[in-house]
Amino acid sequence: MSILINKDTRLVVQGVTGSQGLFHTKRMLDYGTNVVGGTRPGKGGEWVLDGKVPVFDTVKIAVQATGANTSVIFVPAAYAPDAILEAADADIKLIICLTEHIPVQDMMRVRKYLDPMGARLVGPNCPGILTPGVSSVGIIPSNIAIPGNVGVVSRSGTLTYEVLYALKELGIGSSTCVGIGGDPINGTNFIDCLQLFEDDPQTDKVVMIGEIGGTDEEKAATFIRENMTKPVFGFIAGKTAPPGKRMGHAGAIVEGGEGTAEEKIKALNAAGVPVASNPEEIAEMIAK
Amino acid sequence: MKLHEYQSKRIFAKFGVPIPKGEVATTPEEAKKIAQDLGGSVVVKSQVLVGGRGKAGGIKLAKSPDEAEKYAKEILDLEIKGLPVNLVLIDEAAEINNEIYLGITNDRGARMPVFMASAAGGVDIEEVAATTPEKIIKVHIHPLMGLQNYQVLDLAAGISLPRALWKEFDVIAKGLWEAYKNNDATLAEINPLIITADNHLKAVDGKMVIDDNALFRQKELNEQRDLTGENEAELKAKESDLTFIKLDGDIGCMVNGAGLAMATMDILDQYGGSPANFLDIGGGADEEQVAAALRIILEDENVKAVLFNIFGGITRGDQVAKGIVAALKEIKTDIPMVVRLVGTNSEEGREILAETKMITAKTLSEAAKKSVAAAKGEL
């Protein structure tokens, strides 16, 4: 078992003919992910990666031809909102958007459109999802994680890799790792993932990696206190970040005294979540 | 990206919001000429991208064109919170009976824009929010439906606006919403919106912040960007598609990924060090970007050690290593450097770096400890 992606995942890659799309589609195929097709308007009927992946003009046609149930988006920010809506309208139930720099008003409109449709969006501005040994959707380096019982959910990309790597060094594997992305408005949030891990029989412990900005970690802390029976371990990046400065991610900014690392750590501790002071310490905490 | 008051108000005016007559000046002479054209009293207002202009002496009421010239000279000589004043706005003065606050911003938690109004305008709205939050009326706007008539009424009634002004208020509220939406703003604010002595509404101050991610389709606004006061190194980094933020410490950092970059700063702090910067080289950085990043770090005279923490994914360890070697051939430096390469092509990267005198580390903790020691001259 795992969450969100597994051996039944039938993946369509939106933007499969671009350089990033091609490169990572090959990696996903090599990992054993069931990539059933890709899309690129105007190139329907062609094949990429030595005839392994058929290209379709639209997601709708791809779904009809292949029965795809999951999509991953590799298209530039200006076209990504359209790509998300296209996937949802083609009845894709899990949409993973890697694209960064999508305007925030676009994301507000996209979320409002998506919410009543029952489609789940992961991202944008995220590294994707990895279920070690089974399926990889996105760009998380697959050789840094091994199968196991720790669920990982994170707002960051490479910081997540750091934690997966530290876990692996201690021989600890993960059930699924979900990158939810560093934007202020995203799809799936911490609470959604915590609930999925709580319900997943393969997951025994959960690691939650947050960062400064917004109040999602505080809300997650309340959820953990009230609903989680499985132990959760936390890490918050940005203790030394100055207020008012956007630390790379569009969502990582301390504004009007809100969203500081200190407040988040306090909230998590109050919910019984131990918070590590660096990524390697998380692995040590879990090993105990 | 922040807009100046005059830029913001001109945008509001395009959407039907009444603003005072006025013009911008770069010299006292221009200011005098504008004041003459406007006739009567004028307000001379510094145009700088920081708050607290009034308290710093950057806003003055002039009763004559000569006075406007004198004040313009004084204000153009000012430095407000470290920023030089290059531009003043000369607005016709208005008689104020009442001051109202109006603003739209993104409510991240609700994932919707929120329209805020308060009868306690003219003052710092964050102060009002902190001390008397009940004085701020909030209405969330559905991003697909837009601002509705009844919501404008909720705002007007909520701040007890006299009924005679509701019609004007409707135009202004909808204008502000359209300005916000059409310009990809993350903040559009009128503070204050005044009730004039002859009982009309007028926006005498305005502020807009534009979403940087939307500048690709807000080209006209992007061209108006005022770079005064922006850090030179930060601008240079942006040209190379790097995200750099100057900090006060002495350990330069080069990291791939924003979250990991923050975590790297934090761990330096944990071991008694202090980061000189936040620097994210992003995903898939090439040799040239790495070299540019290193040059920017080393231009900071405070830097006593440099830490490279690269977790290869899309970014390849060998390319980072080549970039470091290339940059070091060009810049001669004795500053100690600690490098940690993990992930994609990190073996190849380490081999390339073997020819340099760099200190290597396997774990993040080890890298942090060594950097702190190096900065103190203990390594």
PDB file of C-alpha atoms in Angstrom, chain A residues 29-156:
ATOM      1  CA  LEU A  29       9.671   4.798 -17.273  1.00  0.00           C
ATOM      2  CA  ASP A  30      13.014   3.400 -16.117  1.00  0.00           C
ATOM      3  CA  TYR A  31      11.697   3.369 -12.554  1.00  0.00           C
ATOM      4  CA  GLY A  32       8.742   1.262 -13.628  1.00  0.00           C
ATOM      5  CA  THR A  33       6.047   3.933 -13.622  1.00  0.00           C
ATOM      6  CA  ASN A  34       3.232   3.070 -15.999  1.00  0.00           C
ATOM      7  CA  VAL A  35       3.487   6.011 -18.405  1.00  0.00           C
ATOM      8  CA  VAL A  36       0.668   5.399 -20.905  1.00  0.00           C
ATOM      9  CA  GLY A  37       1.114   8.524 -23.004  1.00  0.00           C
ATOM     10  CA  GLY A  38       1.931  12.178 -23.303  1.00  0.00           C
ATOM     11  CA  THR A  39       0.380  15.278 -24.820  1.00  0.00           C
ATOM     12  CA  ARG A  40       1.600  18.079 -27.034  1.00  0.00           C
ATOM     13  CA  PRO A  41      -0.920  19.997 -29.168  1.00  0.00           C
ATOM     14  CA  GLY A  42      -0.052  19.568 -32.847  1.00  0.00           C
ATOM     15  CA  LYS A  43       2.052  16.445 -32.375  1.00  0.00           C
ATOM     16  CA  GLY A  44      -0.681  13.864 -31.868  1.00  0.00           C
ATOM     17  CA  GLY A  45       0.156  10.547 -33.572  1.00  0.00           C
ATOM     18  CA  GLU A  46       3.901  10.816 -33.000  1.00  0.00           C
ATOM     19  CA  TRP A  47       5.864   8.656 -30.566  1.00  0.00           C
ATOM     20  CA  VAL A  48       8.719   9.621 -28.254  1.00  0.00           C
ATOM     21  CA  LEU A  49      11.460   7.738 -26.387  1.00  0.00           C
ATOM     22  CA  ASP A  50      12.101   5.062 -29.030  1.00  0.00           C
ATOM     23  CA  GLY A  51       8.443   4.380 -29.621  1.00  0.00           C
ATOM     24  CA  LYS A  52       7.674   3.730 -25.972  1.00  0.00           C
ATOM     25  CA  VAL A  53       5.331   6.680 -25.374  1.00  0.00           C
ATOM     26  CA  PRO A  54       2.524   7.765 -27.722  1.00  0.00           C
ATOM     27  CA  VAL A  55       1.838  11.493 -28.084  1.00  0.00           C
ATOM     28  CA  PHE A  56      -1.726  12.864 -28.205  1.00  0.00           C
ATOM     29  CA  ASP A  57      -3.002  16.340 -29.065  1.00  0.00           C
ATOM     30  CA  THR A  58      -5.129  16.710 -25.954  1.00  0.00           C
ATOM     31  CA  VAL A  59      -5.581  15.050 -22.582  1.00  0.00           C
ATOM     32  CA  LYS A  60      -9.138  14.102 -23.512  1.00  0.00           C
ATOM     33  CA  ILE A  61      -7.925  12.084 -26.512  1.00  0.00           C
ATOM     34  CA  ALA A  62      -5.143  10.556 -24.392  1.00  0.00           C
ATOM     35  CA  VAL A  63      -7.651   9.435 -21.763  1.00  0.00           C
ATOM     36  CA  GLN A  64      -9.950   7.906 -24.399  1.00  0.00           C
ATOM     37  CA  ALA A  65      -7.070   6.021 -25.990  1.00  0.00           C
ATOM     38  CA  THR A  66      -5.194   4.880 -22.889  1.00  0.00           C
ATOM     39  CA  GLY A  67      -7.457   5.028 -19.846  1.00  0.00           C
ATOM     40  CA  ALA A  68      -5.010   7.399 -18.112  1.00  0.00           C
ATOM     41  CA  ASN A  69      -6.062   8.257 -14.534  1.00  0.00           C
ATOM     42  CA  THR A  70      -3.188  10.520 -13.437  1.00  0.00           C
ATOM     43  CA  SER A  71      -1.403  13.420 -15.111  1.00  0.00           C
ATOM     44  CA  VAL A  72       1.865  15.213 -14.517  1.00  0.00           C
ATOM     45  CA  ILE A  73       2.386  18.721 -15.890  1.00  0.00           C
ATOM     46  CA  PHE A  74       5.717  19.908 -17.334  1.00  0.00           C
ATOM     47  CA  VAL A  75       4.464  22.991 -19.213  1.00  0.00           C
ATOM     48  CA  PRO A  76       5.615  26.631 -18.641  1.00  0.00           C
ATOM     49  CA  ALA A  77       3.836  28.892 -16.130  1.00  0.00           C
ATOM     50  CA  ALA A  78       1.913  30.854 -18.760  1.00  0.00           C
ATOM     51  CA  TYR A  79       0.192  27.665 -19.978  1.00  0.00           C
ATOM     52  CA  ALA A  80       0.090  25.584 -16.799  1.00  0.00           C
ATOM     53  CA  PRO A  81      -3.292  26.847 -15.459  1.00  0.00           C
ATOM     54  CA  ASP A  82      -4.867  25.828 -18.780  1.00  0.00           C
ATOM     55  CA  ALA A  83      -3.147  22.438 -18.559  1.00  0.00           C
ATOM     56  CA  ILE A  84      -4.558  21.821 -15.067  1.00  0.00           C
ATOM     57  CA  LEU A  85      -8.102  22.682 -16.187  1.00  0.00           C
ATOM     58  CA  GLU A  86      -7.679  20.516 -19.287  1.00  0.00           C
ATOM     59  CA  ALA A  87      -6.726  17.505 -17.185  1.00  0.00           C
ATOM     60  CA  ALA A  88      -9.641  18.049 -14.797  1.00  0.00           C
ATOM     61  CA  ASP A  89     -12.116  18.380 -17.665  1.00  0.00           C
ATOM     62  CA  ALA A  90     -10.770  15.145 -19.154  1.00  0.00           C
ATOM     63  CA  ASP A  91     -11.818  13.481 -15.890  1.00  0.00           C
ATOM     64  CA  ILE A  92      -8.291  12.944 -14.564  1.00  0.00           C
ATOM     65  CA  LYS A  93      -8.643  12.517 -10.797  1.00  0.00           C
ATOM     66  CA  LEU A  94      -5.026  13.126  -9.765  1.00  0.00           C
ATOM     67  CA  ILE A  95      -3.159  16.061 -11.342  1.00  0.00           C
ATOM     68  CA  ILE A  96       0.449  16.723 -10.357  1.00  0.00           C
ATOM     69  CA  CYS A  97       1.742  20.121 -11.468  1.00  0.00           C
ATOM     70  CA  LEU A  98       5.499  20.707 -11.250  1.00  0.00           C
ATOM     71  CA  THR A  99       5.507  24.134 -12.893  1.00  0.00           C
ATOM     72  CA  GLU A 100       6.796  27.046 -10.834  1.00  0.00           C
ATOM     73  CA  HIS A 101       6.040  30.791 -11.112  1.00  0.00           C
ATOM     74  CA  ILE A 102       2.296  30.468 -11.847  1.00  0.00           C
ATOM     75  CA  PRO A 103       0.564  33.804 -11.064  1.00  0.00           C
ATOM     76  CA  VAL A 104      -1.322  33.596  -7.788  1.00  0.00           C
ATOM     77  CA  GLN A 105      -4.626  34.933  -9.160  1.00  0.00           C
ATOM     78  CA  ASP A 106      -4.572  32.152 -11.757  1.00  0.00           C
ATOM     79  CA  MET A 107      -4.183  29.584  -8.992  1.00  0.00           C
ATOM     80  CA  MET A 108      -7.110  31.045  -7.030  1.00  0.00           C
ATOM     81  CA  ARG A 109      -9.345  30.710 -10.095  1.00  0.00           C
ATOM     82  CA  VAL A 110      -8.069  27.192 -10.859  1.00  0.00           C
ATOM     83  CA  ARG A 111      -8.722  25.996  -7.290  1.00  0.00           C
ATOM     84  CA  LYS A 112     -12.281  27.391  -7.334  1.00  0.00           C
ATOM     85  CA  TYR A 113     -12.974  25.589 -10.598  1.00  0.00           C
ATOM     86  CA  LEU A 114     -11.397  22.326  -9.477  1.00  0.00           C
ATOM     87  CA  ASP A 115     -12.825  22.005  -5.967  1.00  0.00           C
ATOM     88  CA  PRO A 116     -16.365  20.867  -6.850  1.00  0.00           C
ATOM     89  CA  MET A 117     -15.085  18.430  -9.522  1.00  0.00           C
ATOM     90  CA  GLY A 118     -13.463  16.046  -7.070  1.00  0.00           C
ATOM     91  CA  ALA A 119     -10.128  16.220  -8.866  1.00  0.00           C
ATOM     92  CA  ARG A 120      -7.055  16.297  -6.662  1.00  0.00           C
ATOM     93  CA  LEU A 121      -4.246  18.698  -7.558  1.00  0.00           C
ATOM     94  CA  VAL A 122      -0.746  18.254  -6.124  1.00  0.00           C
ATOM     95  CA  GLY A 123       1.462  21.332  -6.498  1.00  0.00           C
ATOM     96  CA  PRO A 124       2.143  23.550  -8.344  1.00  0.00           C
ATOM     97  CA  ASN A 125       5.861  24.252  -7.870  1.00  0.00           C
ATOM     98  CA  CYS A 126       6.481  20.797  -6.421  1.00  0.00           C
ATOM     99  CA  PRO A 127       8.838  17.872  -7.126  1.00  0.00           C
ATOM    100  CA  GLY A 128       6.002  15.341  -7.437  1.00  0.00           C
ATOM    101  CA  ILE A 129       5.284  12.049  -5.678  1.00  0.00           C
ATOM    102  CA  LEU A 130       7.430   8.969  -5.125  1.00  0.00           C
ATOM    103  CA  THR A 131       6.264   5.585  -3.879  1.00  0.00           C
ATOM    104  CA  PRO A 132       9.654   3.858  -3.554  1.00  0.00           C
ATOM    105  CA  GLY A 133      10.008   0.641  -5.492  1.00  0.00           C
ATOM    106  CA  VAL A 134       6.655   1.093  -7.214  1.00  0.00           C
ATOM    107  CA  SER A 135       6.058   4.365  -8.978  1.00  0.00           C
ATOM    108  CA  SER A 136       7.564   7.811  -9.438  1.00  0.00           C
ATOM    109  CA  VAL A 137       5.611  10.780 -10.773  1.00  0.00           C
ATOM    110  CA  GLY A 138       7.732  13.900 -11.050  1.00  0.00           C
ATOM    111  CA  ILE A 139      11.398  14.608 -10.490  1.00  0.00           C
ATOM    112  CA  ILE A 140      12.292  13.205  -7.047  1.00  0.00           C
ATOM    113  CA  PRO A 141      15.592  11.305  -7.546  1.00  0.00           C
ATOM    114  CA  SER A 142      14.449   7.715  -7.037  1.00  0.00           C
ATOM    115  CA  ASN A 143      17.795   6.273  -5.915  1.00  0.00           C
ATOM    116  CA  ILE A 144      17.736   8.248  -2.652  1.00  0.00           C
ATOM    117  CA  ALA A 145      14.720   6.452  -1.190  1.00  0.00           C
ATOM    118  CA  ILE A 146      13.902   2.852  -0.310  1.00  0.00           C
ATOM    119  CA  PRO A 147      10.512   1.246   0.422  1.00  0.00           C
ATOM    120  CA  GLY A 148       9.446   1.416   4.046  1.00  0.00           C
ATOM    121  CA  ASN A 149       6.886   2.610   6.567  1.00  0.00           C
ATOM    122  CA  VAL A 150       7.542   6.350   6.871  1.00  0.00           C
ATOM    123  CA  GLY A 151       5.234   8.752   5.052  1.00  0.00           C
ATOM    124  CA  VAL A 152       6.850  12.029   3.993  1.00  0.00           C
ATOM    125  CA  VAL A 153       5.033  15.248   3.107  1.00  0.00           C
ATOM    126  CA  SER A 154       6.907  18.440   2.262  1.00  0.00           C
ATOM    127  CA  ARG A 155       6.573  21.983   0.932  1.00  0.00           C
ATOM    128  CA  SER A 156      10.107  21.891  -0.443  1.00  0.00           C
TER     129      SER A 156
END
